[in-house]
Coordinates of C-alpha atoms and ligand atoms in Angstrom, one line a residue:
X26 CA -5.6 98.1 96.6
X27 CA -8.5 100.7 96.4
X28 CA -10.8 101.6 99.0
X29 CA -14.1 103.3 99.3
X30 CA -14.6 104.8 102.9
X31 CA -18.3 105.6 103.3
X32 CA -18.1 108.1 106.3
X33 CA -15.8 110.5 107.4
X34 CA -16.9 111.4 111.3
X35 CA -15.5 110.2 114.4
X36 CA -14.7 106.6 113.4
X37 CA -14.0 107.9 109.8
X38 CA -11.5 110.4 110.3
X39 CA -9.1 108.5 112.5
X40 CA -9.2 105.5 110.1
X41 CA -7.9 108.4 107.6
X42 CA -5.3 109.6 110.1
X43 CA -4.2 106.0 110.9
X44 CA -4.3 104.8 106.7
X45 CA -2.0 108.3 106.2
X46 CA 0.6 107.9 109.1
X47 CA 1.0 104.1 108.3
X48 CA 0.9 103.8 105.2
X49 CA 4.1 101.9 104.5
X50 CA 4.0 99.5 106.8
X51 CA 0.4 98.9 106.0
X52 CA 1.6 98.5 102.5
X53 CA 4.1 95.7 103.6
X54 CA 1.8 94.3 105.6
X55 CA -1.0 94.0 102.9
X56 CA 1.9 93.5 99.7
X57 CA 0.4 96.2 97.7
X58 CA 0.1 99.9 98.7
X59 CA -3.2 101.1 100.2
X60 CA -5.0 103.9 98.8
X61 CA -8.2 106.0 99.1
X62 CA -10.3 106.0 96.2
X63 CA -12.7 108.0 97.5
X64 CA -14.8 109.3 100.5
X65 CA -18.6 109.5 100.6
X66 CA -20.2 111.7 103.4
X67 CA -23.3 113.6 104.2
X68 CA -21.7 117.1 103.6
X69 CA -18.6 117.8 101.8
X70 CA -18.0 121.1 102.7
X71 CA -17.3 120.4 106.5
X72 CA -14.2 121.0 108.1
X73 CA -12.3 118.0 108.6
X74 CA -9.9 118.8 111.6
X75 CA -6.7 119.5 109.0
X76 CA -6.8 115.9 107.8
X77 CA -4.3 115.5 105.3
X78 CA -7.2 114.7 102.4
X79 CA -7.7 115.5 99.1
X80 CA -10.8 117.9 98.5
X81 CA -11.5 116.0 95.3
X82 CA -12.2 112.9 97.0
X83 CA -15.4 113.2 98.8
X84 CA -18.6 112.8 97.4
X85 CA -22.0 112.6 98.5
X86 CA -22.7 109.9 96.2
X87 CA -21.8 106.7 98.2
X88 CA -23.3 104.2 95.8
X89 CA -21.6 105.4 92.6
X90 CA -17.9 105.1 94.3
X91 CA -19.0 101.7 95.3
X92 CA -19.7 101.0 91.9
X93 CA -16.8 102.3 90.7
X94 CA -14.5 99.4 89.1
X95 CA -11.3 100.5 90.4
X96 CA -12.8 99.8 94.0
X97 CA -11.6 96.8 95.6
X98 CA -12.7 97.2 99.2
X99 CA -15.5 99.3 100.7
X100 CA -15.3 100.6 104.5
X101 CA -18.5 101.4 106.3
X102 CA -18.5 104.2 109.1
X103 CA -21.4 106.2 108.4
X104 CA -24.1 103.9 110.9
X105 CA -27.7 103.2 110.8
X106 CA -30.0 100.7 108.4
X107 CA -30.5 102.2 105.2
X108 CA -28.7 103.3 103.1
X109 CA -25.9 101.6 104.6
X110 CA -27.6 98.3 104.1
X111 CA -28.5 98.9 100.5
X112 CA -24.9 100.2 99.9
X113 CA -23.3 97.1 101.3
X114 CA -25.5 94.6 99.7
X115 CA -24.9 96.3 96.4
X116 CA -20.8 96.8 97.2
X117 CA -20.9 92.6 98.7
X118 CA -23.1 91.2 95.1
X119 CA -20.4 92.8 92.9
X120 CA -17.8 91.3 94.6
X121 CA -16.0 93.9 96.7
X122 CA -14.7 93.1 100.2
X123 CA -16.5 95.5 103.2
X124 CA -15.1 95.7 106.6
X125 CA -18.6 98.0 108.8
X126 CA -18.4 98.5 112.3
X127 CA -22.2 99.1 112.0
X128 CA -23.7 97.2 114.6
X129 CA -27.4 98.1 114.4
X130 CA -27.3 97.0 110.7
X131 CA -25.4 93.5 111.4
X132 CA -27.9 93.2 114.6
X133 CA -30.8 94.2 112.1
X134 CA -29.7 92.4 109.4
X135 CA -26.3 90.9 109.4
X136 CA -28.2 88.1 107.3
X137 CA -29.0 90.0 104.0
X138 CA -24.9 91.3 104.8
X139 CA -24.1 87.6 104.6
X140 CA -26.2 86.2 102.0
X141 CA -24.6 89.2 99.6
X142 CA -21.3 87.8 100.4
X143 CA -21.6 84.6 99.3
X144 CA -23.3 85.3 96.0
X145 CA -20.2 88.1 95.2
X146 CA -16.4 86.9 95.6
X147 CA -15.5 89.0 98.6
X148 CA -15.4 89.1 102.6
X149 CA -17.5 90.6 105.1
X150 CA -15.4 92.0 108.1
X151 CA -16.8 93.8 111.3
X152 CA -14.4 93.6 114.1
X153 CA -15.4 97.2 115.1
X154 CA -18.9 96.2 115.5
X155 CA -18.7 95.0 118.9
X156 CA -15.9 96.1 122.1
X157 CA -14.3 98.6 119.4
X158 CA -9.9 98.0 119.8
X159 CA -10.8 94.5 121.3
X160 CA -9.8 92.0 118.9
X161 CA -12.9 89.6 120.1
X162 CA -15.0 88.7 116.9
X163 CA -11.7 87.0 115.2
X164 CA -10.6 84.5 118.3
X165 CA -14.7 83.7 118.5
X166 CA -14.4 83.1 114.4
X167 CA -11.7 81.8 114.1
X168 CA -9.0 80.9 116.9
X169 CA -12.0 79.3 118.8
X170 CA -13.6 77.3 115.9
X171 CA -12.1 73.9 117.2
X172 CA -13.9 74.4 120.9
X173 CA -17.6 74.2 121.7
X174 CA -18.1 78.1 123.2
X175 CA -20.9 77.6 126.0
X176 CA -21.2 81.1 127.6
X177 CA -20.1 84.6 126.5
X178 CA -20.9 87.5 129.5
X179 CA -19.8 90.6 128.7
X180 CA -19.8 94.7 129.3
X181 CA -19.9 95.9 126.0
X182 CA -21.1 99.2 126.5
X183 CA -18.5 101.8 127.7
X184 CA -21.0 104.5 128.4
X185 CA -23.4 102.9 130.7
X186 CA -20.5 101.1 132.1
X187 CA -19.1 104.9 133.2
X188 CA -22.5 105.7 134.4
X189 CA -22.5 102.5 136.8
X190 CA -18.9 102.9 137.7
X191 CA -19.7 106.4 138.8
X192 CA -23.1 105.6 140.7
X193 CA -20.5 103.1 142.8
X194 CA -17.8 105.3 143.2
X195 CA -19.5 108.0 144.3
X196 CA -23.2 107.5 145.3
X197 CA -24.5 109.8 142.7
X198 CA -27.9 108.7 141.2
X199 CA -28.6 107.7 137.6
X200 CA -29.3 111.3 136.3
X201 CA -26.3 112.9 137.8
X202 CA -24.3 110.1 136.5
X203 CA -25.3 110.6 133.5
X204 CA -24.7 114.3 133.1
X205 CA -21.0 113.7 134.1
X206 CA -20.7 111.4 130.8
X207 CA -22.1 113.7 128.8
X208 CA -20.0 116.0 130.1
X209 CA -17.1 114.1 129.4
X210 CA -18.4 113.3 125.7
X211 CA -19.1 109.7 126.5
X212 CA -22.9 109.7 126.3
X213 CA -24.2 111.2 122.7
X214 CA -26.4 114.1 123.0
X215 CA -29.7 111.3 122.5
X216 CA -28.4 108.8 125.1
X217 CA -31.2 106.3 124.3
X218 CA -29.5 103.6 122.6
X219 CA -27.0 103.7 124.9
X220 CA -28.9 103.8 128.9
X221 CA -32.2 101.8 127.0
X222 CA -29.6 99.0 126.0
X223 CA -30.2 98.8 122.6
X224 CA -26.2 99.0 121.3
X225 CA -25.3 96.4 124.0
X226 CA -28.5 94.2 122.4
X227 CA -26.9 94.5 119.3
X228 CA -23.9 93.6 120.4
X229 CA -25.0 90.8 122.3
X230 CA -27.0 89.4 119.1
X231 CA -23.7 89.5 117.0
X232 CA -21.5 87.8 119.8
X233 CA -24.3 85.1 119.6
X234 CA -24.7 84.2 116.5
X235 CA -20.9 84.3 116.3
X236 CA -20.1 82.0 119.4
X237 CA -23.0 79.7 118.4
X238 CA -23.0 79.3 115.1
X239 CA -26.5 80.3 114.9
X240 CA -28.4 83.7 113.4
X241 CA -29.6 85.6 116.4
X242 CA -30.7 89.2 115.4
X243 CA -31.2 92.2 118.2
X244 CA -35.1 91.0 118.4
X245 CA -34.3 87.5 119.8
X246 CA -32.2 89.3 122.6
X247 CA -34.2 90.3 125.9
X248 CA -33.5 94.1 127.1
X249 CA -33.3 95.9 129.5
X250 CA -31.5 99.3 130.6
X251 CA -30.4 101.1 133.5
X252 CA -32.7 104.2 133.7
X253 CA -34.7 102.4 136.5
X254 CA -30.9 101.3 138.7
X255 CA -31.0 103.8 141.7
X256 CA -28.0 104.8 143.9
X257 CA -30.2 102.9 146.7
X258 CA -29.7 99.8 144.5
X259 CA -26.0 100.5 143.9
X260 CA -25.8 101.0 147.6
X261 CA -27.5 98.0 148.5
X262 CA -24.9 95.8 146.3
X263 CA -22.2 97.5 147.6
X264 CA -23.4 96.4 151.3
X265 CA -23.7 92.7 150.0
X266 CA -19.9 93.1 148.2
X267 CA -20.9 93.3 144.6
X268 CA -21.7 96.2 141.5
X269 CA -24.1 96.6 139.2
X270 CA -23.2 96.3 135.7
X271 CA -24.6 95.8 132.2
X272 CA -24.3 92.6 130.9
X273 CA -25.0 91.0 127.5
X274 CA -25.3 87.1 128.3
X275 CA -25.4 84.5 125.9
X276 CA -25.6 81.0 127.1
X277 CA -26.1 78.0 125.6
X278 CA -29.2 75.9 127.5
X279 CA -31.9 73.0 126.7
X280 CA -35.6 73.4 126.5
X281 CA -38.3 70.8 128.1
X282 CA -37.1 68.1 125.9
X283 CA -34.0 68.6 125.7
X284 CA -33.0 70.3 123.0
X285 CA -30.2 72.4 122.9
X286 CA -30.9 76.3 122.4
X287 CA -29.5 80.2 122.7
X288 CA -30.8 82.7 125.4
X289 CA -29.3 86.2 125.0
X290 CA -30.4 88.8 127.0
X291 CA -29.0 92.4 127.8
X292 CA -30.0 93.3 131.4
X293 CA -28.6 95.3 135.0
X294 CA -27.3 92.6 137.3
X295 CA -25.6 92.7 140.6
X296 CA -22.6 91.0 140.3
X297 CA -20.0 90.3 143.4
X298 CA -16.5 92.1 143.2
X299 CA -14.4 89.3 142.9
X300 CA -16.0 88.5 139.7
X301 CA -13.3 89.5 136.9
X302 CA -15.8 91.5 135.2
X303 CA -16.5 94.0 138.8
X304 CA -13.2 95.4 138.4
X305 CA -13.8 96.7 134.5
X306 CA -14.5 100.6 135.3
X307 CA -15.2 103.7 133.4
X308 CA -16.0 103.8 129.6
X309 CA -14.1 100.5 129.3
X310 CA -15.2 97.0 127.4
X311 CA -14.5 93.0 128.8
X312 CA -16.2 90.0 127.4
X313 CA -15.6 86.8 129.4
X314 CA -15.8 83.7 127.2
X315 CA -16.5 80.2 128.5
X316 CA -15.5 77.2 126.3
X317 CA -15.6 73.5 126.8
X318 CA -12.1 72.6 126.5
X319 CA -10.7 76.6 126.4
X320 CA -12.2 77.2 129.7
X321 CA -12.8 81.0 130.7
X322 CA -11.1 84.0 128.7
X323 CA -11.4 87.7 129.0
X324 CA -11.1 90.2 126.4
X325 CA -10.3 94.0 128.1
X326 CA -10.0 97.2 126.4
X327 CA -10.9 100.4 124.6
X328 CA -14.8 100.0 123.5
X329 CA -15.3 103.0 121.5
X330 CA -13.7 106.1 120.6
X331 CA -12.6 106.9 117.3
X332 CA -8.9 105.7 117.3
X333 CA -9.4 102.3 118.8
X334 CA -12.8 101.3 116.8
X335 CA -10.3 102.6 113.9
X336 CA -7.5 100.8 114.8
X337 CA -10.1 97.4 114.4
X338 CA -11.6 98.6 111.3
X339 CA -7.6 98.8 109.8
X340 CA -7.5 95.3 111.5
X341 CA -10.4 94.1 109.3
X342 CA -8.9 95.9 106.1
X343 CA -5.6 94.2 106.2
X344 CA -7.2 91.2 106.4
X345 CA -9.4 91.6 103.3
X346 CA -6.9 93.2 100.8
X347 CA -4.4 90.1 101.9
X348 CA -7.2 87.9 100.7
X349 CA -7.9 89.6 97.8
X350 CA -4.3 89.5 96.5
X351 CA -4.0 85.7 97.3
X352 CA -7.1 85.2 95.7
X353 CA -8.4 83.8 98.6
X354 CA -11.8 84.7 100.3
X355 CA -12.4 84.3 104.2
X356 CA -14.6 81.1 105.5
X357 CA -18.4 82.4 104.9
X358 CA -20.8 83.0 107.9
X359 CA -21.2 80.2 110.1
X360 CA -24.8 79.5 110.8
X361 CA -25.2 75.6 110.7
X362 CA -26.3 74.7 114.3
X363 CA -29.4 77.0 114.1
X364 CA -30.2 77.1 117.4
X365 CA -33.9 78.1 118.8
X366 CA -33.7 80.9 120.9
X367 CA -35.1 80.5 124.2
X368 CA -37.5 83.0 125.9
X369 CA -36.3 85.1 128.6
X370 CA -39.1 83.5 131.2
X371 CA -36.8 80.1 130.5
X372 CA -33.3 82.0 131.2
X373 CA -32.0 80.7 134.7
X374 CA -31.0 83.4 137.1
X375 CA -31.1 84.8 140.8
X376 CA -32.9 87.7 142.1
X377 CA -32.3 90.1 144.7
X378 CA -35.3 91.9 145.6
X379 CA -36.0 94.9 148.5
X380 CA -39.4 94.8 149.7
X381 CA -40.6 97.6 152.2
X382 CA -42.7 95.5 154.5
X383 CA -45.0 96.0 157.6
X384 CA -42.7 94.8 160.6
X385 CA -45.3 92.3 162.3
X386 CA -45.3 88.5 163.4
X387 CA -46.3 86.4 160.3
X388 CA -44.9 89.2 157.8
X389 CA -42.1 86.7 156.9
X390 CA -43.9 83.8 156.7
X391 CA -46.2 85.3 154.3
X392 CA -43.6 86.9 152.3
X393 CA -42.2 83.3 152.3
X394 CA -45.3 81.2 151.1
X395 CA -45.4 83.5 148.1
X396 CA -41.4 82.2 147.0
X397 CA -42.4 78.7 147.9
X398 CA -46.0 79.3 146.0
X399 CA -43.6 79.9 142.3
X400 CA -40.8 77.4 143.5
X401 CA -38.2 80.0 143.9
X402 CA -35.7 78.7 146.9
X403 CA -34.5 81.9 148.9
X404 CA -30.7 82.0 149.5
X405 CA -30.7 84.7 151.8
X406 CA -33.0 87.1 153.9
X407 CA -32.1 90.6 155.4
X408 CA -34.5 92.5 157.2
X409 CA -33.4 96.2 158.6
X410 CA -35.1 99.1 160.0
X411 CA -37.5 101.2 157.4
X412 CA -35.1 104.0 155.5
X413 CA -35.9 107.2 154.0
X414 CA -39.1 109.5 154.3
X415 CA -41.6 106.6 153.7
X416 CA -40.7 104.4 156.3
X417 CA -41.7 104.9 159.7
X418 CA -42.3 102.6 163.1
X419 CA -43.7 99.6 162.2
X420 CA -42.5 99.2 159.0
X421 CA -39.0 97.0 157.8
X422 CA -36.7 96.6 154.7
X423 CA -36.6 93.0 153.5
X424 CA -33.6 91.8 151.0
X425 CA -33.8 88.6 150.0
X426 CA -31.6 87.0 147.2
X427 CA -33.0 83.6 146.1
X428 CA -31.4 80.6 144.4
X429 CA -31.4 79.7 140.9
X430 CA -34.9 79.6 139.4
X431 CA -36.8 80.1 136.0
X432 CA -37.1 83.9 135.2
X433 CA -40.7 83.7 134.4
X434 CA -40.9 82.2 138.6
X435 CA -38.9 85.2 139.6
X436 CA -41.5 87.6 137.6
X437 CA -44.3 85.7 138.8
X438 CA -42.9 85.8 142.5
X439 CA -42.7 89.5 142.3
X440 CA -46.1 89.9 141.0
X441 CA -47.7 88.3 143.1
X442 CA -45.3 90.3 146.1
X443 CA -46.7 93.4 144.9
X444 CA -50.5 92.7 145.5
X445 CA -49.9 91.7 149.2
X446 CA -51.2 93.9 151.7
X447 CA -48.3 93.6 154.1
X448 CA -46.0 94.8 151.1
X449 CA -45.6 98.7 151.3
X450 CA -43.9 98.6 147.9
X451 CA -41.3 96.3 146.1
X452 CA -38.2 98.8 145.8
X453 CA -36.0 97.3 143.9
X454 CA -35.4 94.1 141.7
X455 CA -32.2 92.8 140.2
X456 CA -30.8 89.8 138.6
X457 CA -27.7 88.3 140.5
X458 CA -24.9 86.7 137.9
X459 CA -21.7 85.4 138.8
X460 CA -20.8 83.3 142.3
X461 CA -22.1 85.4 145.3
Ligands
NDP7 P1 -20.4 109.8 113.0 O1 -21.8 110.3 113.2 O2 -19.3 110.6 113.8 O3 -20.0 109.9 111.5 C1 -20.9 109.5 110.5 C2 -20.3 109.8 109.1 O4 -21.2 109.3 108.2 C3 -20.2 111.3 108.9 O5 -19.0 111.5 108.2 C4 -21.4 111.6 108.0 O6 -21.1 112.7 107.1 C5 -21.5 110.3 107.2 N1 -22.9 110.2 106.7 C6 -24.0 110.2 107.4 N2 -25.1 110.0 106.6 C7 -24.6 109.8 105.4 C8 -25.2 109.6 104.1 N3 -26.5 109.4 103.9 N4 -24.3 109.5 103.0 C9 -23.0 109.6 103.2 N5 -22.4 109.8 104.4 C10 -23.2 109.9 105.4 O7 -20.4 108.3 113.4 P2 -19.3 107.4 114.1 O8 -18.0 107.6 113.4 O9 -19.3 107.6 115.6 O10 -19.8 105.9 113.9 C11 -19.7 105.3 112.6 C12 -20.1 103.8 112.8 O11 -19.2 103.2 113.7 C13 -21.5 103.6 113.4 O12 -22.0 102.4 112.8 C14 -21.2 103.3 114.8 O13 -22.2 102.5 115.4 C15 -19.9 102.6 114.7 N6 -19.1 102.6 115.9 C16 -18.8 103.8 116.5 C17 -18.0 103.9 117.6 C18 -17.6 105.2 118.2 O14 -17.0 105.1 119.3 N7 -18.0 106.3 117.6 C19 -17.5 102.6 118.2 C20 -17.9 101.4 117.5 C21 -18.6 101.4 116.4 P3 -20.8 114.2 107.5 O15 -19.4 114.1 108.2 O16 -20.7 115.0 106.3 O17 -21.8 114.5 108.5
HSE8 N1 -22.1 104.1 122.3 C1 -21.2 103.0 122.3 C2 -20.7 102.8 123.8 C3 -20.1 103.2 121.4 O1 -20.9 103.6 124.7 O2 -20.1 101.8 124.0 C4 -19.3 102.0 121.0 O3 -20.1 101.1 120.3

């Protein structure tokens, strides 16, 4: 069994280490030995770290080793939309197997990935893609194909997760926070994809389509990140016995008439600590999956790194050289319930919102009329002495938390909040998931 591994960096190298030190169990395991046919990178001249690897194997031509005949399986690490998506369509149309733990691309574009597959004669794996070392993507493909999966909520983002786990631990603020992971090496030199919530989106799209049966790409998923969360928000879940965390949801739902659809969104919520997903700290993964007849599941672990997204990507290339030595091919994408996706404004969720208010009779009333004005139900109400430089005599803190209600409400609540008079300024606004 030959493979073509497309990449050599973080991911890359320790799916070398691990293909080296195991190779004769992997051998057993697969019922043919496992070997590297060659290695395509960017520049192959760098120093590798002492990888036990054969100079003569890399290249900087990845499309000619996928072409090459004696390659059976081609292993994507290198990231990014193009090439890697002309590579894989090329290496899944002449009938290779690919295992990619390329997430943007399968957010992007998993369907072109797909459609390639079925017109060649091999399997497309991506374990990797999403939560790194958690084996997540084969229970949703597989063990849970006999159950109707109706929610999936999950932290699938290890370094904003350290970033919020710090901000509670400590207080610090989101700037500081982030230093310390980038410090640490969690956060990448260019944080953006990470705090702006654009991997978790792509993650989120992926667990979708996958739990629903449905194609949802990264632009049917509402996002969000957590450059706007301050420590006065972290503090002011702390005081109500919850965190702040980063959650991909993906529910299923009904429209005005009734027919069944997909939200996904990637957002900050406040969620309480006795939720199972509170307790998930530093750069660490959980996906909690709800199921008709399964019930509730959670998936913990490793979320990135290069060992433990290698140690899925090995997962994934077991897999397809077993198949390919049967003769057998994996079931093809399931996409048959084609779900709409529904927009954000019709997701269902609570709020919990910190107004600065003028402290005078009829401020609450008016503050009131304005939640009863969008049909938002208020849960709770809070109201404490002005804080910080701004506030003064006169002047209060308002939290209220409100019931379930349309997000588009919520927004047009909080609009609406803002133009008052009597509202110094709307502080903070968060969604609330999970059982407060
Ligand atoms: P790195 O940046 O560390 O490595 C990228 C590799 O791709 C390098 O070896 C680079 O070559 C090579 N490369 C880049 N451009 C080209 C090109 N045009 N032609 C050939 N080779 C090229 O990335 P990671 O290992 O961190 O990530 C790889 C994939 O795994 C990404 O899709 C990422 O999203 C995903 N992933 C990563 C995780 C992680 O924790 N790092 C976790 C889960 C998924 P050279 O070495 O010469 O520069
Ligand atoms: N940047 C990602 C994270 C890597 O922080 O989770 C894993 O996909």
């Amino acid at each position: 069994m030959r493979l073509a591994l497309l990449g050599c960096g973080t991911v890359g190298a320790e799916v070398v280490r691990l293909l080296h030190e195991q190779s004769t169990d992997l051998a057993a395991r697969i019922g043919a030995p496992l070997e590297i046919a060659g290695i395509a990178v960017r520049r192959t001249g760098r120093d590798r770290g002492g990888l036990p690897i054969d100079p003569a194997l890399f290249t900087t031509d990845a499309l000619g080793l996928i072409k090459r005949d004696d390659v059976d399986v081609v292993v994507e690490v290198v990231g990014g939309i193009e090439p890697a998506r002309g590579w894989l369509v090329e290496a899944l149309r002449a009938g290779k197997s690919v295992v990619t733990a390329n997430k943007a691309l399968l957010a992007e574009d998993g369907g072109a990935l797909h459609d390639a597959a079925v017109e060649g004669s091999g399997d497309l794996y991506y374990e990797a893609s999403v939560a790194g070392a958690i084996p997540l993507l084969r229970p949703l493909r597989e063990s849970l194909h006999g159950d109707r999966i109706t929610r999936v909520t999950g932290i699938v983002n290890g370094t904003t997760n350290f970033i919020l786990s710090a901000m509670h631990a400590t207080g610090a603020g989101f700037a500081e926070a982030l230093d310390e992971a980038t410090e640490l090496g969690y956060a990448e030199a260019d944080p953006t994809a990470d705090v702006e919530g654009f991997d978790a989106a792509a993650k989120a799209a992926i667990l979708a389509s996958l739990a629903f049966h449905t194609r949802v790409g990264a632009a049917d998923v509402h996002r969000e990140g957590i450059t706007e969360v301050t420590a006065a928000d972290v503090a002011s879940a702390k005081a109500m016995g919850c965190t702040i965390k980063l959650l991909c949801i993906a529910a299923r739902g009904a429209d005005g008439r009734g027919q069944e659809t997909v939200g996904v969104r990637v957002h900050p919520a406040m969620i309480p600590l006795t939720h199972p997903l509170a307790s998930v700290g530093d750069a660490f993964n959980a996906v909690f999956v709800e199921a008709e007849a399964a019930g509730q599941l959670m998936f913990y672990g490793r979320g990135a790194g290069g060992a433990p997204t290698a140690s899925a990507v090995l997962g994934d290339v077991v897999a397809v050289a077993r198949n390919r030595l049967a003769g057998v091919r994996a079931a093809s994408e399931s996409a048959y319930a084609d779900l709409p996706v529904r927009p954000m404004g019709e997701a269902l969720t609570r709020y919990h919102i910190s107004l600065d208010v003028a402290d005078r009779p009829g401020v609450l009333e008016s503050v009131a009329g304005v939640f009863a004005r969008h049909d938002v139900s208020i849960a709770t109400v809070r109201q404490g002495p002005a804080g910080g430089s701004a506030g003064g005599a006169g002047e209060a803190v308002l939290v209220i938390v409100t019931h379930v209600a349309p997000d588009a409400a919520l927004a047009a609540t909080v609009r609406e909040l803002r133009g008052l008079d009597i509202v110094r300024s709307v502080a903070s606004v968060l969604r609330v998931e999970g059982g407060l």
